[in-house]
PDB file of C-alpha atoms in Angstrom:
ATOM      1  CA  UNK A   1     -30.659 -45.555   5.968  1.00 40.00           C
ATOM      2  CA  UNK A   2     -29.099 -47.301   8.953  1.00 40.00           C
ATOM      3  CA  UNK A   3     -27.440 -44.820  11.345  1.00 38.00           C
ATOM      4  CA  UNK A   4     -24.132 -46.702  11.223  1.00 37.00           C
ATOM      5  CA  UNK A   5     -22.969 -44.706   8.182  1.00 32.00           C
ATOM      6  CA  UNK A   6     -20.222 -42.315   9.164  1.00 31.00           C
ATOM      7  CA  UNK A   7     -17.024 -40.739   7.948  1.00 34.00           C
ATOM      8  CA  UNK A   8     -13.429 -41.905   8.439  1.00 31.00           C
ATOM      9  CA  UNK A   9     -12.195 -39.481   6.818  1.00 29.00           C
ATOM     10  CA  UNK A  10      -8.280 -17.303  -3.964  1.00 28.00           C
ATOM     11  CA  UNK A  11      -9.521 -14.200  -4.110  1.00 31.00           C
ATOM     12  CA  UNK A  12      -7.781 -11.364  -2.230  1.00 30.00           C
ATOM     13  CA  UNK A  13      -9.109 -10.612   1.269  1.00 31.00           C
ATOM     14  CA  UNK A  14     -10.549  -7.210   2.072  1.00 30.00           C
ATOM     15  CA  UNK A  15      -8.668  -5.478   4.900  1.00 32.00           C
ATOM     16  CA  UNK A  16     -11.880  -4.907   6.853  1.00 26.00           C
ATOM     17  CA  UNK A  17     -12.546  -8.631   6.885  1.00 33.00           C
ATOM     18  CA  UNK A  18      -9.065  -9.294   8.165  1.00 34.00           C
ATOM     19  CA  UNK A  19      -9.646  -6.916  11.048  1.00 35.00           C
ATOM     20  CA  UNK A  20     -12.949  -8.593  11.856  1.00 40.00           C
ATOM     21  CA  UNK A  21     -11.493 -12.058  11.542  1.00 55.00           C
ATOM     22  CA  UNK A  22      -8.518 -11.816  13.872  1.00 58.00           C
ATOM     23  CA  UNK A  23      -8.070 -10.793  17.483  1.00 58.00           C
ATOM     24  CA  UNK A  24      -4.587 -10.213  18.885  1.00 60.00           C
ATOM     25  CA  UNK A  25      -4.016 -11.065  22.521  1.00 62.00           C
ATOM     26  CA  UNK A  26      -2.555  -8.131  24.491  1.00 57.00           C
ATOM     27  CA  UNK A  27       0.025 -10.332  26.232  1.00 56.00           C
ATOM     28  CA  UNK A  28       1.588 -11.733  23.076  1.00 64.00           C
ATOM     29  CA  UNK A  29       4.497 -10.373  21.104  1.00 58.00           C
ATOM     30  CA  UNK A  30       3.445  -8.660  17.902  1.00 62.00           C
ATOM     31  CA  UNK A  31       6.964  -8.591  16.477  1.00 61.00           C
ATOM     32  CA  UNK A  32       7.029  -9.974  12.922  1.00 65.00           C
ATOM     33  CA  UNK A  33       8.424 -13.458  12.452  1.00 80.00           C
ATOM     34  CA  UNK A  34      11.768 -13.364  10.680  1.00 86.00           C
ATOM     35  CA  UNK A  35      12.896 -15.621   7.815  1.00 89.00           C
ATOM     36  CA  UNK A  36      14.054 -19.075   8.956  1.00 93.00           C
ATOM     37  CA  UNK A  37      12.145 -18.777  12.243  1.00 96.00           C
ATOM     38  CA  UNK A  38      10.753 -22.077  13.519  1.00 97.00           C
ATOM     39  CA  UNK A  39       7.023 -22.469  12.848  1.00 98.00           C
ATOM     40  CA  UNK A  40       5.057 -25.438  14.196  1.00 98.00           C
ATOM     41  CA  UNK A  41       1.594 -26.266  12.808  1.00 98.00           C
ATOM     42  CA  UNK A  42      -0.708 -28.389  14.974  1.00 98.00           C
ATOM     43  CA  UNK A  43      -4.176 -29.680  14.312  1.00 98.00           C
ATOM     44  CA  UNK A  44      -6.666 -31.904  12.533  1.00 98.00           C
ATOM     45  CA  UNK A  45      -7.512 -32.344   8.857  1.00 98.00           C
ATOM     46  CA  UNK A  46      -8.730 -28.725   8.608  1.00 98.00           C
ATOM     47  CA  UNK A  47      -5.076 -27.823   9.128  1.00 98.00           C
ATOM     48  CA  UNK A  48      -3.560 -30.787   7.262  1.00 98.00           C
ATOM     49  CA  UNK A  49      -5.523 -30.208   4.043  1.00 97.00           C
ATOM     50  CA  UNK A  50      -6.507 -33.633   2.646  1.00 96.00           C
ATOM     51  CA  UNK A  51      -7.249 -33.489  -1.067  1.00 93.00           C
ATOM     52  CA  UNK A  52      -5.637 -30.064  -1.528  1.00 95.00           C
ATOM     53  CA  UNK A  53      -3.226 -30.415  -4.487  1.00 93.00           C
ATOM     54  CA  UNK A  54      -0.504 -32.936  -3.566  1.00 93.00           C
ATOM     55  CA  UNK A  55       0.944 -34.514  -0.450  1.00 94.00           C
ATOM     56  CA  UNK A  56       3.582 -32.701   1.559  1.00 96.00           C
ATOM     57  CA  UNK A  57       5.022 -36.031   2.676  1.00 93.00           C
ATOM     58  CA  UNK A  58       7.039 -38.421   0.510  1.00 90.00           C
ATOM     59  CA  UNK A  59       5.902 -41.096   0.786  1.00 90.00           C
ATOM     60  CA  UNK A  60       2.423 -39.906   1.699  1.00 87.00           C
ATOM     61  CA  UNK A  61       1.254 -40.693   5.227  1.00 92.00           C
ATOM     62  CA  UNK A  62      -2.123 -41.326   6.810  1.00 94.00           C
ATOM     63  CA  UNK A  63      -2.098 -37.741   8.082  1.00 97.00           C
ATOM     64  CA  UNK A  64      -2.896 -36.451   4.544  1.00 96.00           C
ATOM     65  CA  UNK A  65      -0.879 -33.249   4.885  1.00 97.00           C
ATOM     66  CA  UNK A  66      -0.894 -31.086   1.767  1.00 97.00           C
ATOM     67  CA  UNK A  67       2.030 -29.041   0.489  1.00 97.00           C
ATOM     68  CA  UNK A  68      -0.538 -26.279  -0.030  1.00 98.00           C
ATOM     69  CA  UNK A  69      -2.303 -26.305   3.324  1.00 98.00           C
ATOM     70  CA  UNK A  70      -2.317 -22.951   5.071  1.00 98.00           C
ATOM     71  CA  UNK A  71       0.826 -23.724   7.079  1.00 98.00           C
ATOM     72  CA  UNK A  72       2.900 -24.620   4.024  1.00 98.00           C
ATOM     73  CA  UNK A  73       1.656 -21.580   2.100  1.00 98.00           C
ATOM     74  CA  UNK A  74       2.409 -19.278   5.048  1.00 98.00           C
ATOM     75  CA  UNK A  75       5.865 -20.782   5.475  1.00 98.00           C
ATOM     76  CA  UNK A  76       6.637 -20.093   1.814  1.00 98.00           C
ATOM     77  CA  UNK A  77       5.303 -16.531   2.034  1.00 97.00           C
ATOM     78  CA  UNK A  78       7.480 -15.740   5.043  1.00 97.00           C
ATOM     79  CA  UNK A  79      10.394 -18.153   4.454  1.00 97.00           C
ATOM     80  CA  UNK A  80       9.765 -19.914   7.766  1.00 97.00           C
ATOM     81  CA  UNK A  81      11.224 -23.231   8.915  1.00 98.00           C
ATOM     82  CA  UNK A  82       7.997 -25.236   9.076  1.00 98.00           C
ATOM     83  CA  UNK A  83       7.390 -28.320  11.189  1.00 98.00           C
ATOM     84  CA  UNK A  84       3.911 -29.506  10.214  1.00 98.00           C
ATOM     85  CA  UNK A  85       2.582 -32.239  12.507  1.00 98.00           C
ATOM     86  CA  UNK A  86      -1.117 -31.699  11.764  1.00 98.00           C
ATOM     87  CA  UNK A  87      -2.961 -34.919  11.010  1.00 98.00           C
ATOM     88  CA  UNK A  88      -6.322 -35.858   9.568  1.00 97.00           C
ATOM     89  CA  UNK A  89      -8.610 -37.368  12.197  1.00 95.00           C
ATOM     90  CA  UNK A  90      -6.745 -35.823  15.137  1.00 98.00           C
ATOM     91  CA  UNK A  91      -8.524 -34.810  18.305  1.00 98.00           C
ATOM     92  CA  UNK A  92      -7.236 -32.786  21.238  1.00 98.00           C
ATOM     93  CA  UNK A  93      -6.053 -36.102  22.737  1.00 98.00           C
ATOM     94  CA  UNK A  94      -3.592 -36.476  19.866  1.00 98.00           C
ATOM     95  CA  UNK A  95      -2.009 -33.104  20.542  1.00 98.00           C
ATOM     96  CA  UNK A  96      -1.665 -33.944  24.220  1.00 98.00           C
ATOM     97  CA  UNK A  97      -0.699 -37.611  23.899  1.00 98.00           C
ATOM     98  CA  UNK A  98       0.505 -40.223  21.401  1.00 98.00           C
ATOM     99  CA  UNK A  99      -1.669 -41.694  18.639  1.00 97.00           C
ATOM    100  CA  UNK A 100      -0.497 -45.163  17.653  1.00 95.00           C
ATOM    101  CA  UNK A 101       2.829 -44.591  15.878  1.00 95.00           C
ATOM    102  CA  UNK A 102       2.591 -40.794  16.158  1.00 97.00           C
ATOM    103  CA  UNK A 103       4.113 -38.790  18.991  1.00 98.00           C
ATOM    104  CA  UNK A 104       2.003 -36.113  20.705  1.00 98.00           C
ATOM    105  CA  UNK A 105       1.824 -33.159  18.333  1.00 98.00           C
ATOM    106  CA  UNK A 106       2.905 -30.835  21.144  1.00 98.00           C
ATOM    107  CA  UNK A 107       6.245 -32.663  21.245  1.00 98.00           C
ATOM    108  CA  UNK A 108       7.206 -30.708  18.104  1.00 98.00           C
ATOM    109  CA  UNK A 109       7.407 -27.487  20.132  1.00 98.00           C
ATOM    110  CA  UNK A 110      10.814 -26.277  21.273  1.00 98.00           C
ATOM    111  CA  UNK A 111      12.008 -23.231  23.226  1.00 97.00           C
ATOM    112  CA  UNK A 112      13.131 -21.546  19.995  1.00 97.00           C
ATOM    113  CA  UNK A 113       9.748 -21.941  18.278  1.00 97.00           C
ATOM    114  CA  UNK A 114       8.590 -18.515  17.076  1.00 97.00           C
ATOM    115  CA  UNK A 115       5.109 -19.287  15.748  1.00 98.00           C
ATOM    116  CA  UNK A 116       2.470 -21.912  16.563  1.00 98.00           C
ATOM    117  CA  UNK A 117      -0.848 -22.350  14.770  1.00 98.00           C
ATOM    118  CA  UNK A 118      -3.569 -24.643  16.116  1.00 98.00           C
ATOM    119  CA  UNK A 119      -6.736 -25.893  14.417  1.00 98.00           C
ATOM    120  CA  UNK A 120      -8.399 -28.554  16.549  1.00 98.00           C
ATOM    121  CA  UNK A 121     -11.668 -29.543  18.205  1.00 98.00           C
ATOM    122  CA  UNK A 122     -13.999 -30.512  15.384  1.00 98.00           C
ATOM    123  CA  UNK A 123     -13.377 -34.243  15.737  1.00 96.00           C
ATOM    124  CA  UNK A 124     -13.888 -34.047  19.502  1.00 97.00           C
ATOM    125  CA  UNK A 125     -17.518 -33.053  18.877  1.00 97.00           C
ATOM    126  CA  UNK A 126     -18.027 -35.208  15.729  1.00 95.00           C
ATOM    127  CA  UNK A 127     -18.643 -32.151  13.562  1.00 97.00           C
ATOM    128  CA  UNK A 128     -17.725 -33.614  10.165  1.00 95.00           C
ATOM    129  CA  UNK A 129     -18.710 -37.136  11.186  1.00 92.00           C
ATOM    130  CA  UNK A 130     -22.251 -35.924  11.833  1.00 94.00           C
ATOM    131  CA  UNK A 131     -22.299 -34.142   8.465  1.00 94.00           C
ATOM    132  CA  UNK A 132     -21.293 -37.367   6.724  1.00 89.00           C
ATOM    133  CA  UNK A 133     -23.983 -39.441   8.422  1.00 88.00           C
ATOM    134  CA  UNK A 134     -26.750 -36.960   7.725  1.00 90.00           C
ATOM    135  CA  UNK A 135     -25.587 -36.396   4.141  1.00 87.00           C
ATOM    136  CA  UNK A 136     -25.621 -40.143   3.519  1.00 85.00           C
ATOM    137  CA  UNK A 137     -29.218 -40.186   4.678  1.00 83.00           C
ATOM    138  CA  UNK A 138     -30.011 -37.351   2.304  1.00 75.00           C
ATOM    139  CA  UNK A 139     -28.321 -39.082  -0.621  1.00 73.00           C
ATOM    140  CA  UNK A 140     -29.940 -42.491  -0.190  1.00 73.00           C
ATOM    141  CA  UNK A 141     -33.047 -42.054  -2.341  1.00 70.00           C
ATOM    142  CA  UNK A 142     -31.808 -39.424  -4.793  1.00 74.00           C
ATOM    143  CA  UNK A 143     -30.674 -40.862  -8.161  1.00 65.00           C
ATOM    144  CA  UNK A 144     -28.605 -37.760  -8.904  1.00 62.00           C
ATOM    145  CA  UNK A 145     -26.522 -38.528  -5.804  1.00 72.00           C
ATOM    146  CA  UNK A 146     -25.904 -42.188  -6.589  1.00 69.00           C
ATOM    147  CA  UNK A 147     -22.129 -41.701  -6.622  1.00 72.00           C
ATOM    148  CA  UNK A 148     -22.228 -40.042  -3.209  1.00 72.00           C
ATOM    149  CA  UNK A 149     -24.395 -42.833  -1.807  1.00 69.00           C
ATOM    150  CA  UNK A 150     -21.950 -45.413  -3.173  1.00 76.00           C
ATOM    151  CA  UNK A 151     -19.237 -43.633  -1.162  1.00 76.00           C
ATOM    152  CA  UNK A 152     -21.432 -43.986   1.932  1.00 77.00           C
ATOM    153  CA  UNK A 153     -21.786 -47.732   1.399  1.00 70.00           C
ATOM    154  CA  UNK A 154     -18.042 -48.091   0.828  1.00 73.00           C
ATOM    155  CA  UNK A 155     -17.258 -46.265   4.073  1.00 67.00           C
ATOM    156  CA  UNK A 156     -19.679 -48.435   5.997  1.00 65.00           C
ATOM    157  CA  UNK A 157     -18.131 -51.579   4.547  1.00 66.00           C
ATOM    158  CA  UNK A 158     -14.696 -50.448   5.759  1.00 68.00           C
ATOM    159  CA  UNK A 159     -15.908 -49.564   9.264  1.00 63.00           C
ATOM    160  CA  UNK A 160     -19.044 -51.647   9.876  1.00 58.00           C
ATOM    161  CA  UNK A 161     -18.904 -51.649  13.674  1.00 55.00           C
ATOM    162  CA  UNK A 162     -18.358 -47.943  14.288  1.00 57.00           C
ATOM    163  CA  UNK A 163     -21.297 -46.166  15.970  1.00 65.00           C
ATOM    164  CA  UNK A 164     -22.834 -43.169  14.266  1.00 70.00           C
ATOM    165  CA  UNK A 165     -21.589 -39.831  15.667  1.00 80.00           C
ATOM    166  CA  UNK A 166     -23.969 -38.304  18.181  1.00 81.00           C
ATOM    167  CA  UNK A 167     -24.804 -34.656  18.730  1.00 90.00           C
ATOM    168  CA  UNK A 168     -22.298 -33.410  21.337  1.00 95.00           C
ATOM    169  CA  UNK A 169     -23.494 -33.147  24.910  1.00 96.00           C
ATOM    170  CA  UNK A 170     -22.696 -30.425  27.425  1.00 97.00           C
ATOM    171  CA  UNK A 171     -20.197 -32.843  28.949  1.00 97.00           C
ATOM    172  CA  UNK A 172     -18.476 -33.177  25.551  1.00 97.00           C
ATOM    173  CA  UNK A 173     -18.200 -29.414  25.282  1.00 98.00           C
ATOM    174  CA  UNK A 174     -16.851 -29.081  28.826  1.00 98.00           C
ATOM    175  CA  UNK A 175     -14.198 -31.687  28.148  1.00 98.00           C
ATOM    176  CA  UNK A 176     -13.213 -29.964  24.897  1.00 98.00           C
ATOM    177  CA  UNK A 177     -12.882 -26.621  26.668  1.00 98.00           C
ATOM    178  CA  UNK A 178     -10.627 -28.174  29.310  1.00 98.00           C
ATOM    179  CA  UNK A 179      -8.507 -29.929  26.681  1.00 98.00           C
ATOM    180  CA  UNK A 180      -8.099 -26.756  24.628  1.00 98.00           C
ATOM    181  CA  UNK A 181      -6.995 -24.917  27.764  1.00 98.00           C
ATOM    182  CA  UNK A 182      -4.430 -27.661  28.437  1.00 98.00           C
ATOM    183  CA  UNK A 183      -3.137 -27.396  24.868  1.00 98.00           C
ATOM    184  CA  UNK A 184      -2.744 -23.627  25.084  1.00 98.00           C
ATOM    185  CA  UNK A 185      -0.992 -23.809  28.449  1.00 98.00           C
ATOM    186  CA  UNK A 186       1.324 -26.598  27.318  1.00 98.00           C
ATOM    187  CA  UNK A 187       2.162 -24.771  24.097  1.00 98.00           C
ATOM    188  CA  UNK A 188       3.098 -21.695  26.129  1.00 97.00           C
ATOM    189  CA  UNK A 189       5.211 -23.758  28.522  1.00 97.00           C
ATOM    190  CA  UNK A 190       7.125 -25.519  25.762  1.00 98.00           C
ATOM    191  CA  UNK A 191       7.508 -22.493  23.479  1.00 97.00           C
ATOM    192  CA  UNK A 192       7.517 -19.477  25.807  1.00 97.00           C
ATOM    193  CA  UNK A 193       8.643 -17.007  23.132  1.00 95.00           C
ATOM    194  CA  UNK A 194       6.211 -18.159  20.450  1.00 97.00           C
ATOM    195  CA  UNK A 195       3.249 -16.315  19.074  1.00 97.00           C
ATOM    196  CA  UNK A 196       0.331 -18.753  19.389  1.00 98.00           C
ATOM    197  CA  UNK A 197      -2.566 -18.438  16.958  1.00 98.00           C
ATOM    198  CA  UNK A 198      -5.698 -20.547  17.110  1.00 98.00           C
ATOM    199  CA  UNK A 199      -7.238 -20.859  13.652  1.00 98.00           C
ATOM    200  CA  UNK A 200     -10.848 -21.950  13.834  1.00 98.00           C
ATOM    201  CA  UNK A 201     -12.794 -23.935  11.235  1.00 98.00           C
ATOM    202  CA  UNK A 202     -13.866 -22.495   7.889  1.00 98.00           C
ATOM    203  CA  UNK A 203     -17.594 -22.113   7.339  1.00 98.00           C
ATOM    204  CA  UNK A 204     -18.859 -25.190   5.502  1.00 98.00           C
ATOM    205  CA  UNK A 205     -22.607 -24.672   5.556  1.00 97.00           C
ATOM    206  CA  UNK A 206     -24.890 -22.103   3.938  1.00 96.00           C
ATOM    207  CA  UNK A 207     -26.866 -19.661   6.063  1.00 94.00           C
ATOM    208  CA  UNK A 208     -29.956 -20.410   3.973  1.00 91.00           C
ATOM    209  CA  UNK A 209     -31.330 -23.546   2.377  1.00 90.00           C
ATOM    210  CA  UNK A 210     -29.067 -26.464   1.446  1.00 90.00           C
ATOM    211  CA  UNK A 211     -27.807 -26.869  -2.131  1.00 92.00           C
ATOM    212  CA  UNK A 212     -27.056 -29.999  -4.209  1.00 89.00           C
ATOM    213  CA  UNK A 213     -23.525 -30.087  -2.734  1.00 91.00           C
ATOM    214  CA  UNK A 214     -24.975 -30.232   0.805  1.00 94.00           C
ATOM    215  CA  UNK A 215     -27.776 -32.858   0.890  1.00 92.00           C
ATOM    216  CA  UNK A 216     -28.912 -32.209   4.453  1.00 93.00           C
ATOM    217  CA  UNK A 217     -32.372 -31.929   5.933  1.00 92.00           C
ATOM    218  CA  UNK A 218     -33.288 -28.596   7.451  1.00 93.00           C
ATOM    219  CA  UNK A 219     -32.999 -30.042  10.945  1.00 94.00           C
ATOM    220  CA  UNK A 220     -29.600 -31.606  10.286  1.00 94.00           C
ATOM    221  CA  UNK A 221     -28.336 -28.355   8.776  1.00 96.00           C
ATOM    222  CA  UNK A 222     -29.442 -26.397  11.845  1.00 96.00           C
ATOM    223  CA  UNK A 223     -27.881 -28.939  14.226  1.00 96.00           C
ATOM    224  CA  UNK A 224     -24.544 -28.953  12.404  1.00 97.00           C
ATOM    225  CA  UNK A 225     -24.488 -25.162  12.171  1.00 97.00           C
ATOM    226  CA  UNK A 226     -25.108 -24.903  15.912  1.00 97.00           C
ATOM    227  CA  UNK A 227     -22.105 -27.170  16.492  1.00 98.00           C
ATOM    228  CA  UNK A 228     -19.935 -25.060  14.176  1.00 98.00           C
ATOM    229  CA  UNK A 229     -21.007 -21.827  15.868  1.00 98.00           C
ATOM    230  CA  UNK A 230     -20.350 -23.154  19.345  1.00 98.00           C
ATOM    231  CA  UNK A 231     -16.948 -24.487  18.297  1.00 98.00           C
ATOM    232  CA  UNK A 232     -16.001 -21.067  16.926  1.00 98.00           C
ATOM    233  CA  UNK A 233     -17.104 -19.327  20.133  1.00 98.00           C
ATOM    234  CA  UNK A 234     -15.237 -21.811  22.295  1.00 98.00           C
ATOM    235  CA  UNK A 235     -12.033 -21.491  20.277  1.00 98.00           C
ATOM    236  CA  UNK A 236     -12.116 -17.697  20.590  1.00 98.00           C
ATOM    237  CA  UNK A 237     -12.832 -17.890  24.316  1.00 98.00           C
ATOM    238  CA  UNK A 238      -9.973 -20.319  24.991  1.00 98.00           C
ATOM    239  CA  UNK A 239      -7.552 -18.211  22.962  1.00 98.00           C
ATOM    240  CA  UNK A 240      -8.491 -15.064  24.878  1.00 97.00           C
ATOM    241  CA  UNK A 241      -8.306 -16.809  28.250  1.00 97.00           C
ATOM    242  CA  UNK A 242      -4.816 -18.109  27.496  1.00 97.00           C
ATOM    243  CA  UNK A 243      -3.310 -14.979  25.974  1.00 96.00           C
ATOM    244  CA  UNK A 244      -3.235 -16.419  22.455  1.00 97.00           C
ATOM    245  CA  UNK A 245      -4.430 -14.918  19.190  1.00 97.00           C
ATOM    246  CA  UNK A 246      -7.322 -16.251  17.158  1.00 98.00           C
ATOM    247  CA  UNK A 247      -7.842 -16.121  13.425  1.00 98.00           C
ATOM    248  CA  UNK A 248     -11.572 -16.499  12.874  1.00 98.00           C
ATOM    249  CA  UNK A 249     -11.584 -18.462   9.636  1.00 98.00           C
ATOM    250  CA  UNK A 250     -15.264 -19.065  10.340  1.00 98.00           C
ATOM    251  CA  UNK A 251     -15.883 -15.332   9.964  1.00 98.00           C
ATOM    252  CA  UNK A 252     -13.530 -14.789   7.032  1.00 97.00           C
ATOM    253  CA  UNK A 253     -15.185 -17.573   5.051  1.00 98.00           C
ATOM    254  CA  UNK A 254     -18.775 -16.433   5.419  1.00 97.00           C
ATOM    255  CA  UNK A 255     -20.211 -16.146   1.948  1.00 96.00           C
ATOM    256  CA  UNK A 256     -17.696 -18.759   0.763  1.00 97.00           C
ATOM    257  CA  UNK A 257     -19.437 -21.864   2.127  1.00 97.00           C
ATOM    258  CA  UNK A 258     -19.794 -25.065   0.120  1.00 96.00           C
ATOM    259  CA  UNK A 259     -22.922 -23.736  -1.608  1.00 96.00           C
ATOM    260  CA  UNK A 260     -21.423 -20.360  -2.572  1.00 96.00           C
ATOM    261  CA  UNK A 261     -20.405 -19.262  -6.045  1.00 95.00           C
ATOM    262  CA  UNK A 262     -16.792 -19.042  -4.856  1.00 96.00           C
ATOM    263  CA  UNK A 263     -16.514 -21.740  -2.180  1.00 96.00           C
ATOM    264  CA  UNK A 264     -13.581 -22.050   0.193  1.00 97.00           C
ATOM    265  CA  UNK A 265     -14.647 -25.576   1.131  1.00 97.00           C
ATOM    266  CA  UNK A 266     -16.115 -28.687  -0.430  1.00 95.00           C
ATOM    267  CA  UNK A 267     -19.586 -29.982   0.263  1.00 94.00           C
ATOM    268  CA  UNK A 268     -20.518 -33.644   0.339  1.00 91.00           C
ATOM    269  CA  UNK A 269     -20.988 -33.809  -3.425  1.00 87.00           C
ATOM    270  CA  UNK A 270     -18.214 -32.710  -5.771  1.00 83.00           C
ATOM    271  CA  UNK A 271     -18.829 -29.862  -8.182  1.00 84.00           C
ATOM    272  CA  UNK A 272     -18.216 -30.662 -11.843  1.00 81.00           C
ATOM    273  CA  UNK A 273     -14.506 -30.733 -12.624  1.00 77.00           C
ATOM    274  CA  UNK A 274     -13.376 -30.637  -8.981  1.00 74.00           C
ATOM    275  CA  UNK A 275     -10.637 -33.218  -8.444  1.00 69.00           C
ATOM    276  CA  UNK A 276      -9.067 -34.097  -6.038  1.00 70.00           C
ATOM    277  CA  UNK A 277     -11.960 -33.792  -3.635  1.00 81.00           C
ATOM    278  CA  UNK A 278     -12.373 -34.368   0.102  1.00 91.00           C
ATOM    279  CA  UNK A 279     -15.955 -33.871   1.310  1.00 93.00           C
ATOM    280  CA  UNK A 280     -16.671 -31.243   3.952  1.00 96.00           C
ATOM    281  CA  UNK A 281     -13.131 -29.878   4.117  1.00 97.00           C
ATOM    282  CA  UNK A 282     -11.364 -26.676   3.045  1.00 97.00           C
ATOM    283  CA  UNK A 283     -10.275 -26.474  -0.584  1.00 96.00           C
ATOM    284  CA  UNK A 284      -7.232 -24.707  -2.027  1.00 96.00           C
ATOM    285  CA  UNK A 285      -8.986 -21.327  -2.058  1.00 97.00           C
ATOM    286  CA  UNK A 286      -9.843 -21.685   1.614  1.00 98.00           C
ATOM    287  CA  UNK A 287      -6.293 -22.641   2.568  1.00 98.00           C
ATOM    288  CA  UNK A 288      -4.922 -19.738   0.546  1.00 98.00           C
ATOM    289  CA  UNK A 289      -7.315 -17.317   2.232  1.00 98.00           C
ATOM    290  CA  UNK A 290      -6.228 -18.437   5.685  1.00 98.00           C
ATOM    291  CA  UNK A 291      -2.531 -18.221   4.792  1.00 98.00           C
ATOM    292  CA  UNK A 292      -3.042 -14.714   3.390  1.00 98.00           C
ATOM    293  CA  UNK A 293      -4.869 -13.594   6.529  1.00 98.00           C
ATOM    294  CA  UNK A 294      -2.184 -15.023   8.798  1.00 98.00           C
ATOM    295  CA  UNK A 295       0.545 -13.349   6.762  1.00 97.00           C
ATOM    296  CA  UNK A 296      -1.131  -9.961   7.159  1.00 95.00           C
ATOM    297  CA  UNK A 297      -1.771 -10.202  10.895  1.00 93.00           C
ATOM    298  CA  UNK A 298       1.773 -11.332  11.616  1.00 93.00           C
ATOM    299  CA  UNK A 299       3.105  -8.083  10.219  1.00 87.00           C
ATOM    300  CA  UNK A 300       6.296  -7.324   8.326  1.00 72.00           C
TER     301      UNK A 300
END
């Protein structure tokens, strides 16, 4: 396949996993958020929740925010006043600056904001874009994946001139680290009383061999997993450096990857009966798990 193919696009949690999955910064307030407190959700599609139940926006927007993404579920659990500006396709640049008709996501923060969650960075290092390209290669000559390959051809037809995502370089990672630091510092400046929680990316990929839902070569699987692992480490490091909390969704979702019996994310190929479906993104169970974990760490 030509390399131009790319993407444009619960069970209860055990307390021990919650402890392992979240670190609380010593400098932050641990006071519980009260009902009606202002909560601002920032981030990319892993926060927005494309394909998870129904749209939160009427009419629906290109940001593909779900009414059941983790922010909306958490807001309902705690009766918070949610401002959800997460958006599918967003990079750190779109939190820091405008994106076509959209204002910078950080503009949603105000001095009275009590809680901020941030899930960002994957698009900066072409994490899901790389998964799409390599999965399209894996689907090309497999009759059982004809529907998935047709999706690849349709995406290429819509965006024929886009280059294939490359494996991130050290310079890409350095820029992402600097941008995440800027986001954390700006969030603290604009919302000085807020509790800031970075929520990293759910685990998409199996620790062993690929499954029919994840048609990757062994090399592509290892490359993508290395990107996911480095992104998780960087997110935790930035949170710690800036006095923010981190919810390690990557840790909480281990054993619930796209190949697992009880997945918290979709693979590239839909399981029978799964609809709606957004490849390589969290599903409803994953969003519910994150909301439940956030609710517990915020206290009552």
